[in-house]
Coordinates of C-alpha atoms and ligand atoms in Angstrom, one line a residue:
Chain T
X357 CA -30.6 -2.5 3.4
X358 CA -33.1 -0.1 4.3
X359 CA -33.2 3.8 3.5
X360 CA -34.4 5.8 6.0
X361 CA -35.3 8.3 3.2
X362 CA -35.7 8.3 -0.5
X363 CA -38.1 7.0 -3.0
X364 CA -40.1 3.6 -3.0
X365 CA -38.6 2.5 -6.5
X366 CA -34.9 3.6 -5.9
X367 CA -35.1 1.7 -2.5
X368 CA -36.4 -1.5 -4.0
X369 CA -34.6 -1.5 -6.8
X370 CA -31.0 0.5 -6.2
X371 CA -29.5 -2.0 -3.7
X372 CA -30.1 -4.8 -5.9
X373 CA -28.2 -3.2 -9.1
X374 CA -25.3 -2.4 -6.7
X375 CA -25.4 -5.5 -5.4
X376 CA -25.1 -7.3 -8.6
X377 CA -22.4 -5.0 -9.6
X378 CA -20.7 -5.9 -6.8
X379 CA -21.4 -9.7 -7.4
X380 CA -20.1 -9.4 -11.4
X381 CA -17.1 -7.8 -10.1
X382 CA -16.2 -10.7 -7.4
X383 CA -17.1 -13.1 -10.0
X384 CA -15.1 -11.9 -12.7
X385 CA -12.1 -11.3 -10.6
X386 CA -12.6 -15.1 -9.6
X387 CA -13.0 -15.9 -13.2
X388 CA -9.3 -14.3 -14.1
X389 CA -7.9 -15.9 -10.9
X390 CA -9.1 -19.6 -12.1
X391 CA -7.8 -19.0 -15.5
X392 CA -4.7 -17.8 -14.7
X393 CA -4.2 -20.7 -12.1
X394 CA -5.5 -23.3 -14.4
X395 CA -3.0 -22.0 -17.3
X396 CA -0.2 -21.7 -14.6
X397 CA -1.4 -25.6 -12.8
X398 CA 1.6 -27.7 -15.7
X399 CA 4.5 -25.7 -14.8
X400 CA 3.4 -25.5 -11.0
X401 CA 3.3 -29.1 -11.0
X402 CA 6.6 -29.1 -12.7
X403 CA 8.8 -27.1 -10.8
X404 CA 6.9 -26.6 -7.8
X405 CA 8.1 -23.5 -5.4
X406 CA 11.9 -23.8 -7.0
X407 CA 9.9 -22.0 -10.2
X408 CA 10.7 -18.8 -7.9
X409 CA 14.3 -19.4 -7.2
X410 CA 15.9 -20.9 -10.3
X411 CA 17.9 -18.9 -12.3
X412 CA 17.6 -20.4 -15.9
X413 CA 14.8 -19.7 -18.4
X414 CA 15.6 -21.4 -21.2
X415 CA 12.8 -22.3 -23.7
X416 CA 15.0 -24.2 -26.0
X417 CA 15.7 -26.6 -23.0
X418 CA 12.5 -26.4 -22.1
X419 CA 13.5 -25.4 -18.0
X420 CA 12.1 -22.2 -16.8
X421 CA 13.4 -20.4 -13.7
X422 CA 11.4 -17.1 -12.6
X423 CA 14.2 -15.7 -10.7
X424 CA 15.7 -13.0 -12.9
X425 CA 12.3 -11.6 -13.9
X426 CA 11.0 -11.2 -10.7
X427 CA 14.7 -9.8 -9.6
X428 CA 14.4 -7.8 -12.4
X429 CA 10.8 -6.7 -11.5
X430 CA 11.9 -5.8 -8.0
X431 CA 15.0 -3.9 -8.7
X432 CA 13.6 -1.8 -11.3
X433 CA 10.1 -1.2 -9.4
X434 CA 11.6 0.0 -6.2
X435 CA 14.5 2.2 -7.8
X436 CA 11.8 3.8 -10.0
X437 CA 9.9 4.5 -6.5
X438 CA 13.2 5.5 -4.7
X439 CA 13.7 8.1 -7.5
X440 CA 10.1 8.9 -8.1
X441 CA 8.9 9.1 -4.4
X442 CA 11.2 12.4 -3.4
X443 CA 10.5 14.1 -6.5
X444 CA 6.9 13.7 -6.6
X445 CA 6.1 14.2 -3.0
X446 CA 8.3 17.4 -3.3
X447 CA 6.6 18.5 -6.6
X448 CA 3.4 18.1 -4.8
X449 CA 4.8 20.3 -2.1
X450 CA 5.8 22.9 -4.3
X451 CA 2.4 22.9 -6.2
X452 CA 0.0 22.9 -3.2
X453 CA 2.2 25.2 -0.7
X454 CA 4.8 27.0 -2.4
X455 CA 3.9 27.9 -6.0
X456 CA 2.8 31.0 -6.8
X457 CA -1.0 31.1 -7.0
X458 CA -1.4 31.8 -10.4
X459 CA 1.1 28.8 -11.3
X460 CA -0.6 26.4 -9.1
X461 CA -3.8 25.8 -11.5
X462 CA -2.2 25.3 -14.9
X463 CA 1.0 23.5 -13.0
X464 CA -1.0 21.1 -11.6
X465 CA -3.4 20.5 -14.7
X466 CA -0.3 19.8 -16.5
X467 CA 0.9 17.2 -14.2
X468 CA -2.6 15.5 -14.4
X469 CA -2.2 15.3 -18.0
X470 CA 0.8 13.7 -17.7
X471 CA -0.9 10.7 -15.7
X472 CA -2.9 10.2 -18.5
X473 CA -0.6 9.6 -21.2
X474 CA -0.4 5.9 -22.3
X475 CA 2.8 4.3 -20.9
X476 CA 3.8 3.2 -24.6
X477 CA 4.0 6.8 -25.2
X478 CA 7.0 7.2 -22.5
X479 CA 8.3 3.6 -23.9
X480 CA 9.3 5.3 -27.2
X481 CA 10.7 8.3 -25.7
X482 CA 12.7 6.2 -23.4
X483 CA 13.9 3.9 -26.1
X484 CA 14.4 7.2 -28.9
X485 CA 15.7 9.4 -26.8
X486 CA 16.5 8.3 -23.4
X487 CA 18.6 5.2 -24.3
X488 CA 20.8 7.2 -26.8
X489 CA 21.6 9.5 -23.7
X490 CA 22.1 6.6 -21.5
X491 CA 24.9 5.1 -23.5
X492 CA 26.4 8.0 -24.6
X493 CA 26.2 10.2 -21.1
X494 CA 24.7 8.8 -17.9
X495 CA 26.0 5.2 -18.3
X496 CA 29.3 5.8 -19.8
X497 CA 29.8 8.4 -17.1
X498 CA 28.9 6.0 -14.1
X499 CA 31.2 3.1 -16.3
X500 CA 34.0 5.3 -16.3
X501 CA 34.1 6.5 -12.8
X502 CA 32.0 3.8 -10.8
X503 CA 32.6 0.9 -12.9
X504 CA 35.2 -0.7 -10.4
X505 CA 31.7 -1.3 -8.8
X506 CA 30.0 -4.3 -9.6
X507 CA 26.6 -2.5 -10.1
X508 CA 27.6 -0.1 -12.2
X509 CA 29.8 -2.4 -14.6
X510 CA 30.0 -1.7 -18.1
X511 CA 29.2 -2.1 -21.1
X512 CA 26.9 0.5 -21.2
X513 CA 24.7 -0.1 -24.1
X514 CA 21.6 2.1 -23.6
X515 CA 18.7 -0.2 -22.6
X516 CA 18.8 -1.7 -19.5
X517 CA 17.8 -1.5 -15.7
X518 CA 18.6 1.8 -14.9
X519 CA 16.6 3.2 -18.4
X520 CA 13.9 1.0 -17.7
X521 CA 14.1 2.5 -14.0
X522 CA 13.9 6.0 -15.5
X523 CA 11.2 5.4 -17.8
X524 CA 9.1 3.7 -14.8
X525 CA 9.8 6.9 -12.7
X526 CA 8.6 9.2 -15.6
X527 CA 5.7 6.8 -15.7
X528 CA 4.6 6.9 -11.5
X529 CA 5.6 10.5 -11.2
X530 CA 2.4 12.1 -12.4
X531 CA 0.3 9.7 -10.2
X532 CA 2.6 10.2 -7.1
X533 CA 2.6 14.1 -7.7
X534 CA -1.4 14.3 -8.4
X535 CA -2.8 12.1 -5.6
X536 CA 0.2 13.9 -3.0
X537 CA -1.0 17.2 -4.4
X538 CA -4.8 16.3 -3.6
X539 CA -4.3 15.0 -0.3
X540 CA -2.3 18.0 0.4
X541 CA -4.9 20.3 -0.6
X542 CA -7.6 18.4 1.4
X543 CA -6.1 19.6 4.6
X544 CA -8.1 22.6 6.1
X545 CA -6.6 25.8 5.6
X546 CA -7.9 26.4 9.1
X547 CA -5.5 24.0 10.4
X548 CA -2.5 25.9 8.2
X549 CA -3.8 29.2 9.9
X550 CA -3.5 27.6 13.5
X551 CA -0.5 27.1 13.1
X552 CA 0.8 30.0 11.5
X553 CA -0.9 32.1 14.1
X554 CA 1.4 30.0 16.5
X555 CA 4.2 31.8 14.6
X556 CA 4.9 29.1 12.3
X557 CA 7.1 29.6 9.1
X558 CA 5.8 28.2 6.0
X559 CA 8.3 25.2 6.3
X560 CA 7.0 24.4 10.0
X561 CA 3.7 24.1 8.6
X562 CA 4.0 22.2 6.0
X563 CA 6.1 19.8 8.0
X564 CA 3.9 20.1 11.0
X565 CA 0.8 20.4 9.6
X566 CA 0.6 19.7 6.0
X567 CA 2.6 16.4 6.0
X568 CA 1.4 14.6 9.3
X569 CA -2.1 15.2 8.2
X570 CA -1.3 14.1 4.3
X571 CA 0.7 11.1 5.2
X572 CA -1.4 8.3 4.8
X573 CA -2.7 9.7 1.4
X574 CA 1.0 9.8 0.3
X575 CA 1.8 6.6 1.4
X576 CA -1.4 5.2 -0.5
X577 CA 0.0 7.1 -3.6
X578 CA 3.4 5.6 -3.3
X579 CA 2.0 2.1 -3.2
X580 CA -0.5 2.8 -6.2
X581 CA 2.8 3.9 -8.1
X582 CA 4.3 1.0 -7.0
X583 CA 1.9 -1.3 -8.0
X584 CA 2.0 0.7 -11.1
X585 CA 5.9 0.1 -11.9
X586 CA 5.5 -3.6 -11.1
X587 CA 2.7 -4.1 -13.1
X588 CA 4.0 -1.8 -16.0
X589 CA 4.6 -3.9 -19.3
X590 CA 4.9 -2.2 -22.5
X591 CA 7.3 0.9 -21.8
X592 CA 9.7 -1.5 -19.5
X593 CA 9.8 -3.6 -22.5
X594 CA 11.0 -1.3 -24.9
X595 CA 14.1 -0.5 -22.9
X596 CA 14.9 -2.7 -20.7
X597 CA 16.8 -5.1 -23.0
X598 CA 15.4 -8.4 -22.6
X599 CA 17.7 -10.5 -21.5
X600 CA 16.9 -13.6 -19.3
X601 CA 19.7 -13.3 -16.5
X602 CA 19.8 -12.3 -13.1
X603 CA 21.0 -8.6 -13.5
X604 CA 24.4 -7.8 -11.5
X605 CA 24.5 -4.5 -12.8
X606 CA 22.4 -1.3 -13.2
X607 CA 23.7 -0.8 -17.2
X608 CA 23.1 -4.4 -17.8
X609 CA 20.0 -5.8 -19.9
X610 CA 17.5 -7.6 -17.6
X611 CA 13.4 -8.7 -17.9
X612 CA 10.8 -8.1 -15.6
X613 CA 8.0 -10.6 -15.2
X614 CA 5.7 -8.3 -17.3
X615 CA 8.0 -8.0 -20.1
X616 CA 8.9 -11.5 -20.4
X617 CA 5.0 -12.3 -20.9
X618 CA 5.0 -9.5 -23.4
X619 CA 7.7 -10.7 -25.0
X620 CA 7.2 -14.5 -25.0
X621 CA 3.6 -15.0 -25.1
X622 CA 2.8 -14.9 -28.7
X623 CA 5.4 -17.9 -29.5
X624 CA 4.5 -19.9 -26.4
X625 CA 3.5 -23.4 -26.4
X626 CA 2.5 -26.2 -23.7
X627 CA 5.4 -26.0 -20.7
X628 CA 6.5 -22.7 -22.1
X629 CA 3.2 -21.0 -22.0
X630 CA 2.1 -22.5 -18.4
X631 CA 5.4 -21.2 -17.2
X632 CA 4.2 -17.7 -18.3
X633 CA 0.8 -18.1 -16.7
X634 CA 2.9 -18.8 -13.5
X635 CA 4.9 -15.8 -13.7
X636 CA 1.8 -14.1 -14.1
X637 CA 0.4 -15.7 -11.2
X638 CA 3.4 -14.6 -9.1
X639 CA 3.0 -10.8 -10.4
X640 CA -0.9 -11.2 -9.1
X641 CA 0.1 -12.4 -5.8
X642 CA 3.0 -9.6 -5.5
X643 CA 0.6 -6.8 -6.4
X644 CA -2.2 -8.6 -3.9
X645 CA 0.3 -8.3 -1.4
X646 CA 0.9 -4.7 -2.0
X647 CA -2.3 -3.7 -2.0
X648 CA -3.3 -5.5 1.2
X649 CA -0.2 -3.7 2.9
X650 CA -1.2 -0.7 1.7
X651 CA -5.0 -1.2 3.3
X652 CA -3.2 -2.6 6.4
X653 CA -0.6 0.4 6.8
X654 CA -3.4 2.9 6.2
X655 CA -5.6 1.3 8.5
X656 CA -2.9 1.4 11.1
X657 CA -2.0 5.4 10.8
X658 CA -5.4 6.0 11.1
X659 CA -5.5 4.3 14.6
X660 CA -2.3 6.1 15.3
X661 CA -3.5 9.4 14.4
X662 CA -2.0 11.7 16.8
X663 CA -0.3 9.3 18.4
X664 CA 3.3 8.1 18.8
X665 CA 4.6 8.7 15.2
X666 CA 4.7 12.5 16.0
X667 CA 5.2 12.5 19.7
X668 CA 9.1 12.4 19.8
X669 CA 9.5 14.7 16.4
X670 CA 11.6 17.4 17.9
Chain G
X660 CA 2.2 41.7 30.3
X661 CA -0.5 42.6 28.2
X662 CA 0.4 45.1 24.7
X663 CA -2.0 47.6 24.1
X664 CA -2.9 47.7 20.3
X665 CA -3.4 50.9 18.2
X666 CA -4.8 51.1 15.0
X667 CA -4.2 54.4 12.9
X668 CA -5.7 55.3 9.7
X669 CA -5.8 51.5 8.4
X670 CA -7.0 50.9 5.0
X671 CA -7.1 47.1 3.3
X672 CA -8.0 46.1 -0.5
X673 CA -8.3 43.0 -1.8
X674 CA -7.5 43.6 -4.9
X675 CA -9.2 46.9 -6.1
X676 CA -12.2 46.5 -3.3
X677 CA -11.6 48.4 -0.6
X678 CA -12.4 46.7 2.7
X679 CA -11.2 48.7 5.8
X680 CA -11.5 52.5 5.3
X681 CA -9.1 54.6 7.0
X682 CA -9.9 52.7 10.8
X683 CA -8.5 54.4 14.1
X684 CA -9.7 52.2 17.1
X685 CA -7.2 51.7 20.3
X686 CA -7.4 48.5 22.5
X687 CA -6.2 49.3 26.1
X688 CA -4.0 46.8 27.9
X689 CA -6.1 44.5 30.3
X690 CA -9.5 45.4 28.5
X691 CA -11.7 43.4 26.0
X692 CA -12.6 45.4 23.0
X693 CA -15.6 44.1 21.2
X694 CA -15.9 44.4 17.1
X695 CA -19.8 44.7 16.3
X696 CA -21.3 45.0 13.0
X697 CA -23.2 43.4 10.5
X698 CA -21.8 40.3 8.4
X699 CA -19.3 41.5 5.7
X700 CA -18.1 44.6 7.4
X701 CA -14.6 43.9 7.7
X702 CA -14.0 42.6 11.4
X703 CA -12.1 39.2 10.5
X704 CA -10.2 41.1 8.0
X705 CA -9.2 43.9 10.6
X706 CA -8.3 41.1 13.1
X707 CA -6.0 39.4 10.7
X708 CA -4.5 42.9 10.0
X709 CA -3.2 42.8 13.4
X710 CA -1.1 39.3 13.6
X711 CA -0.7 39.7 9.8
X712 CA -2.4 37.1 8.8
X713 CA -3.8 38.5 5.9
X714 CA -0.4 38.0 4.1
X715 CA -1.9 34.6 3.6
X716 CA -4.6 36.0 0.9
X717 CA -3.5 36.8 -2.2
X718 CA -3.9 40.5 -3.7
X719 CA -3.8 42.0 -0.4
X720 CA -2.8 45.4 -0.1
X721 CA -2.6 47.7 3.4
X722 CA -1.9 51.1 4.3
X723 CA -1.5 52.7 7.9
X724 CA 0.0 51.8 10.9
X725 CA -0.7 48.9 13.4
X726 CA 0.8 49.6 16.9
X727 CA 1.4 46.4 19.2
X728 CA 3.1 47.7 22.3
X729 CA 5.6 50.0 20.7
X730 CA 6.0 48.3 17.4
X731 CA 4.3 48.8 14.1
X732 CA 3.9 45.4 13.0
X733 CA 3.3 46.7 9.6
X734 CA 6.7 47.4 9.2
X735 CA 8.1 45.2 6.7
X736 CA 11.1 44.5 8.9
X737 CA 9.5 43.2 11.7
X738 CA 10.1 39.4 13.1
X739 CA 6.2 37.9 11.8
X740 CA 6.9 34.9 14.0
X741 CA 7.8 36.9 17.1
X742 CA 4.8 39.0 16.3
X743 CA 2.3 36.1 15.9
X744 CA 3.8 34.5 19.3
X745 CA 2.9 37.8 20.8
X746 CA -0.4 38.1 19.1
X747 CA -2.3 34.8 19.6
X748 CA -5.5 34.2 18.0
X749 CA -8.7 32.2 18.4
X750 CA -11.1 31.1 15.3
X751 CA -14.6 30.8 14.8
X752 CA -14.5 27.1 14.3
X753 CA -12.4 25.2 16.6
X754 CA -9.5 24.0 14.9
X755 CA -7.3 22.0 16.8
X756 CA -4.6 19.6 15.1
X757 CA -6.5 16.2 14.1
X758 CA -3.4 14.5 13.9
X759 CA -1.9 15.5 17.5
X760 CA -3.0 14.4 21.0
X761 CA -4.5 16.6 23.2
X762 CA -1.4 16.8 25.0
X763 CA 0.6 17.6 22.0
X764 CA -1.7 20.1 20.8
X765 CA -0.8 22.4 23.7
X766 CA 2.7 21.4 23.4
X767 CA 2.6 22.4 19.5
X768 CA 3.6 26.0 19.8
X769 CA 5.8 25.3 23.2
X770 CA 7.8 22.7 21.0
X771 CA 7.7 25.1 17.4
X772 CA 9.4 28.1 19.8
X773 CA 11.4 25.5 21.8
X774 CA 10.2 27.4 25.4
X775 CA 10.8 24.4 27.3
X776 CA 12.5 21.2 27.1
X777 CA 11.7 17.6 28.9
X778 CA 9.6 17.9 32.0
X779 CA 9.2 21.5 31.7
X780 CA 6.9 21.0 28.6
X781 CA 4.4 18.8 30.8
X782 CA 4.4 21.5 33.4
X783 CA 3.3 24.0 30.8
X784 CA 0.9 21.6 29.4
X785 CA -1.1 21.3 32.6
X786 CA -0.9 24.7 33.6
X787 CA -2.3 25.9 30.4
X788 CA -5.0 23.2 30.6
X789 CA -5.9 24.5 34.0
X790 CA -6.1 27.8 33.1
X791 CA -9.0 27.2 30.5
X792 CA -10.4 24.8 33.2
X793 CA -10.0 21.8 30.7
X794 CA -7.6 19.9 32.7
X795 CA -9.9 17.9 34.9
X796 CA -11.9 16.4 32.2
X797 CA -9.0 15.6 29.8
X798 CA -6.0 14.8 32.4
X799 CA -6.7 10.9 31.9
X800 CA -6.6 11.0 28.5
X801 CA -4.0 13.4 27.1
X802 CA -2.7 11.0 24.6
X803 CA -5.9 11.1 22.8
X804 CA -6.5 12.9 19.3
X805 CA -7.6 16.4 20.2
X806 CA -10.5 16.0 17.6
X807 CA -11.8 13.6 19.9
X808 CA -13.3 16.1 22.3
X809 CA -16.4 18.1 22.3
X810 CA -16.5 21.4 20.1
X811 CA -16.9 23.5 23.3
X812 CA -13.6 21.7 25.1
X813 CA -12.0 21.8 21.3
X814 CA -12.3 25.8 21.4
X815 CA -11.0 25.7 25.2
X816 CA -8.6 23.7 24.2
X817 CA -7.5 25.8 21.3
X818 CA -7.2 28.8 24.0
X819 CA -4.7 26.7 25.9
X820 CA -2.8 25.9 22.8
X821 CA -2.4 29.6 22.3
X822 CA -1.8 30.2 26.2
X823 CA 0.9 28.1 25.7
X824 CA 3.2 30.4 23.7
X825 CA 2.4 33.4 26.0
X826 CA 0.9 35.8 24.1
X827 CA 0.2 39.4 25.3
X828 CA -2.9 40.0 23.0
X829 CA -5.8 37.7 22.2
X830 CA -7.8 38.1 19.1
X831 CA -10.7 36.3 19.0
X832 CA -13.0 35.7 15.7
X833 CA -16.7 34.9 17.2
X834 CA -15.0 32.3 19.3
X835 CA -18.5 31.0 20.5
X836 CA -20.0 31.1 16.8
X837 CA -20.4 27.4 16.8
X838 CA -21.0 26.7 20.4
X839 CA -23.7 25.4 22.6
X840 CA -24.9 28.1 25.1
X841 CA -23.3 26.3 28.2
X842 CA -20.1 26.3 26.2
X843 CA -20.5 29.7 25.2
X844 CA -20.7 30.6 29.5
X845 CA -17.9 28.8 30.0
X846 CA -16.0 30.6 27.2
X847 CA -17.1 33.8 28.3
X848 CA -16.0 33.2 32.1
X849 CA -12.5 32.3 30.6
X850 CA -12.1 35.4 28.6
X851 CA -13.2 37.2 31.6
X852 CA -10.4 35.7 33.7
X853 CA -8.2 36.5 30.5
X854 CA -8.5 40.0 30.1
X855 CA -6.8 40.5 33.4
X856 CA -3.3 39.4 32.1
X857 CA -4.0 40.5 28.2
X858 CA -5.4 42.5 25.7
X859 CA -8.6 41.2 24.1
X860 CA -9.8 42.1 20.7
X861 CA -13.0 39.6 20.0
X862 CA -15.6 39.7 17.1
X863 CA -19.1 38.6 18.2
X864 CA -22.2 38.9 16.8
X865 CA -23.8 38.4 20.3
X866 CA -25.2 42.0 21.6
X867 CA -25.3 40.6 25.1
X868 CA -22.1 39.1 24.8
X869 CA -20.4 42.3 24.0
X870 CA -22.1 43.7 26.9
X871 CA -21.4 40.8 29.4
X872 CA -17.7 40.6 28.5
X873 CA -16.2 43.9 26.9
X874 CA -15.4 47.2 28.7
X875 CA -14.8 48.9 25.1
X876 CA -17.3 48.3 22.2
X877 CA -16.5 49.2 18.5
X878 CA -19.3 49.5 15.8
X879 CA -17.7 48.5 12.3
X880 CA -20.3 49.2 8.8
X881 CA -19.0 48.8 5.7
X882 CA -15.1 48.7 6.5
X883 CA -15.3 52.1 8.5
X884 CA -15.4 52.4 12.6
X885 CA -18.8 54.0 13.1
X886 CA -18.6 54.4 16.8
X887 CA -16.4 53.8 19.7
X888 CA -17.2 54.0 23.2
X889 CA -17.4 52.4 26.8
X890 CA -19.5 49.8 26.2
X891 CA -21.8 50.2 29.3
X892 CA -22.4 53.7 28.0
X893 CA -22.9 52.9 24.2
X894 CA -25.4 50.1 24.8
X895 CA -27.8 52.5 26.9
X896 CA -26.8 55.6 24.7
X897 CA -25.5 55.5 21.2
X898 CA -24.2 58.4 19.6
X899 CA -24.7 57.3 16.0
X900 CA -28.3 56.4 14.7
X901 CA -26.5 53.3 12.2
X902 CA -25.2 52.0 15.6
X903 CA -28.8 52.6 17.4
X904 CA -30.4 51.0 14.5
X905 CA -28.1 48.1 14.3
X906 CA -28.4 47.5 17.8
X907 CA -32.4 47.6 17.8
X908 CA -32.1 45.5 15.1
X909 CA -33.4 47.5 12.6
X910 CA -30.1 46.6 10.6
X911 CA -28.1 43.6 9.8
Ligands
ATP1683 N1 -9.9 35.9 0.8 C1 -10.4 36.9 0.6 N2 -10.6 37.9 -0.6 C2 -11.5 38.3 -1.4 N3 -12.0 39.0 -0.7 C3 -12.4 38.7 0.6 C4 -11.7 37.9 1.3 N4 -12.1 37.5 2.6 C5 -13.0 38.2 2.9 N5 -13.4 39.2 1.7 C6 -14.0 40.2 1.5 O1 -13.5 41.3 2.4 C7 -15.1 42.1 3.0 C8 -14.9 41.8 4.9 O2 -14.9 40.9 5.0 P1 -14.6 40.0 6.6 O3 -14.6 38.7 6.4 O4 -13.6 40.5 6.9 O5 -16.4 40.5 6.9 P2 -16.8 39.8 8.4 O6 -17.2 41.5 9.2 O7 -16.0 39.5 9.3 O8 -18.1 39.3 8.3 P3 -18.7 38.1 8.9 O9 -19.4 38.7 10.1 O10 -20.0 37.5 8.2 O11 -17.5 37.1 9.7 C9 -16.4 40.8 2.3 O12 -16.7 41.9 1.4 C10 -15.6 39.9 2.0 O13 -16.3 39.7 0.8
MG1684 MG1 -15.8 37.3 10.1

């Protein structure tokens, strides 16, 4: 831990301070894991791995299967990512590369503000503004025109998978946009100029220089957003309809792991409580896996920089 | 197929600040024209007018005429993509694309303009790398990132990348500014080779370099061309006392 420069006091003291902060953080994480695991143990002992696949969640009969909540979580967050990903990256391209200069700063500032809005506000907006529109306009249209497909089957009641996904889209959109814009801005202008000087158009500079040089960061932004969508509790709870059933239609009410915990935690005892802990543990594991794959992917794309990925683009 | 470059009554503004003042200058085909002058006098700006790279700046305005070959490149109807293909540029700081391999860096412009397909791409890349004397050094690691090379090699890679789109004119903005003496010598050798086939306009802060490689020298001061002349004569006997002051180190 020897620093070649710096004063003696800082040298002796600072490494210990940072090391103990890091140790404290690790202890905290371990503690959280321990408590969640201990809470989840009775349910894990009772249901085992079947907990993940059982479709019945019934506190009255005291049987708990997490399949509806897990599926609900996966469907809503993936749908939100599918909607917010292209939109967010597109907006970032506009803000970083295309918008007139006078617009870039203020517009980016607004995006960053949106990222700081507490999600409960989006939840309220979803419940009072979006849900009625979903019921009478979007949902009704889908039901009428695509209702013959099981996944758009009615009735359209305003709250449900699609509404929750749209709210999640709005929750994660600023994150994707802000981070993507940031990493695109970080691409040195000399590289853009180098491509322009070869005779590239604006779009060619974006697709051949800006995007390839920021793809790692964009990927990070998308995974971060996915993690946020999976863990989001309040906003989703307000608009998903809270039904303990496997969602078969985008218009049907459903449940996510986080919304189930929020809804039932205050009144849960014994095995019910333990099952909620187990659900929390599942959530924790899923987010860990996503973050680990994010790190792995970022590592891999770094290794590949300039390699096969770009080779065959034309 | 080199093309001459003629600048007539060129003025340029960043907002209200006039950076170039009624500049007239002619660079002959198959010659090296050196632009010298103190920092901030407008050399880079002048270069960027010629390939219209100034359009990336906000608030720029321009009047006058620049002829490359037979075309006035300031004509708004001109095809900017085609112009930049004909007028290549080398930057002060080597800027190979970090996400591309050595090979793909050179191939970037070829692919951009669809100049070759399949095996032909590799042949062109090889011949460009040979022209800049980089082939022997990199032929075994063409798939490694371009940024892995030394700074001097990176700059030669940028030369190869520009050569690959077959320009007629080379604009060079202090191409040796970030290089060591040996790399500088190699770039100078390269420029001496290139000027047989291309028109070269080079900005340099190094008087000896201007003397070594250029046939014509223009001295720029505060956005004006104070003196233009054959390099051999100018360094022996300047006509303008301001040039004299600069050359003898009393200014800049
Ligand atoms: N993007 C810009 N926006 C506004 N002003 C600029 C911009 N780029 C350059 N300038 C101004 O234009 C003038 C000329 O700059 P230029 O870069 O052409 O000088 P230079 O002769 O190349 O200097 P150096 O030898 O230091 O590279 C300077 O006063 C500079 O401050
Ligand atoms: Mg300059």
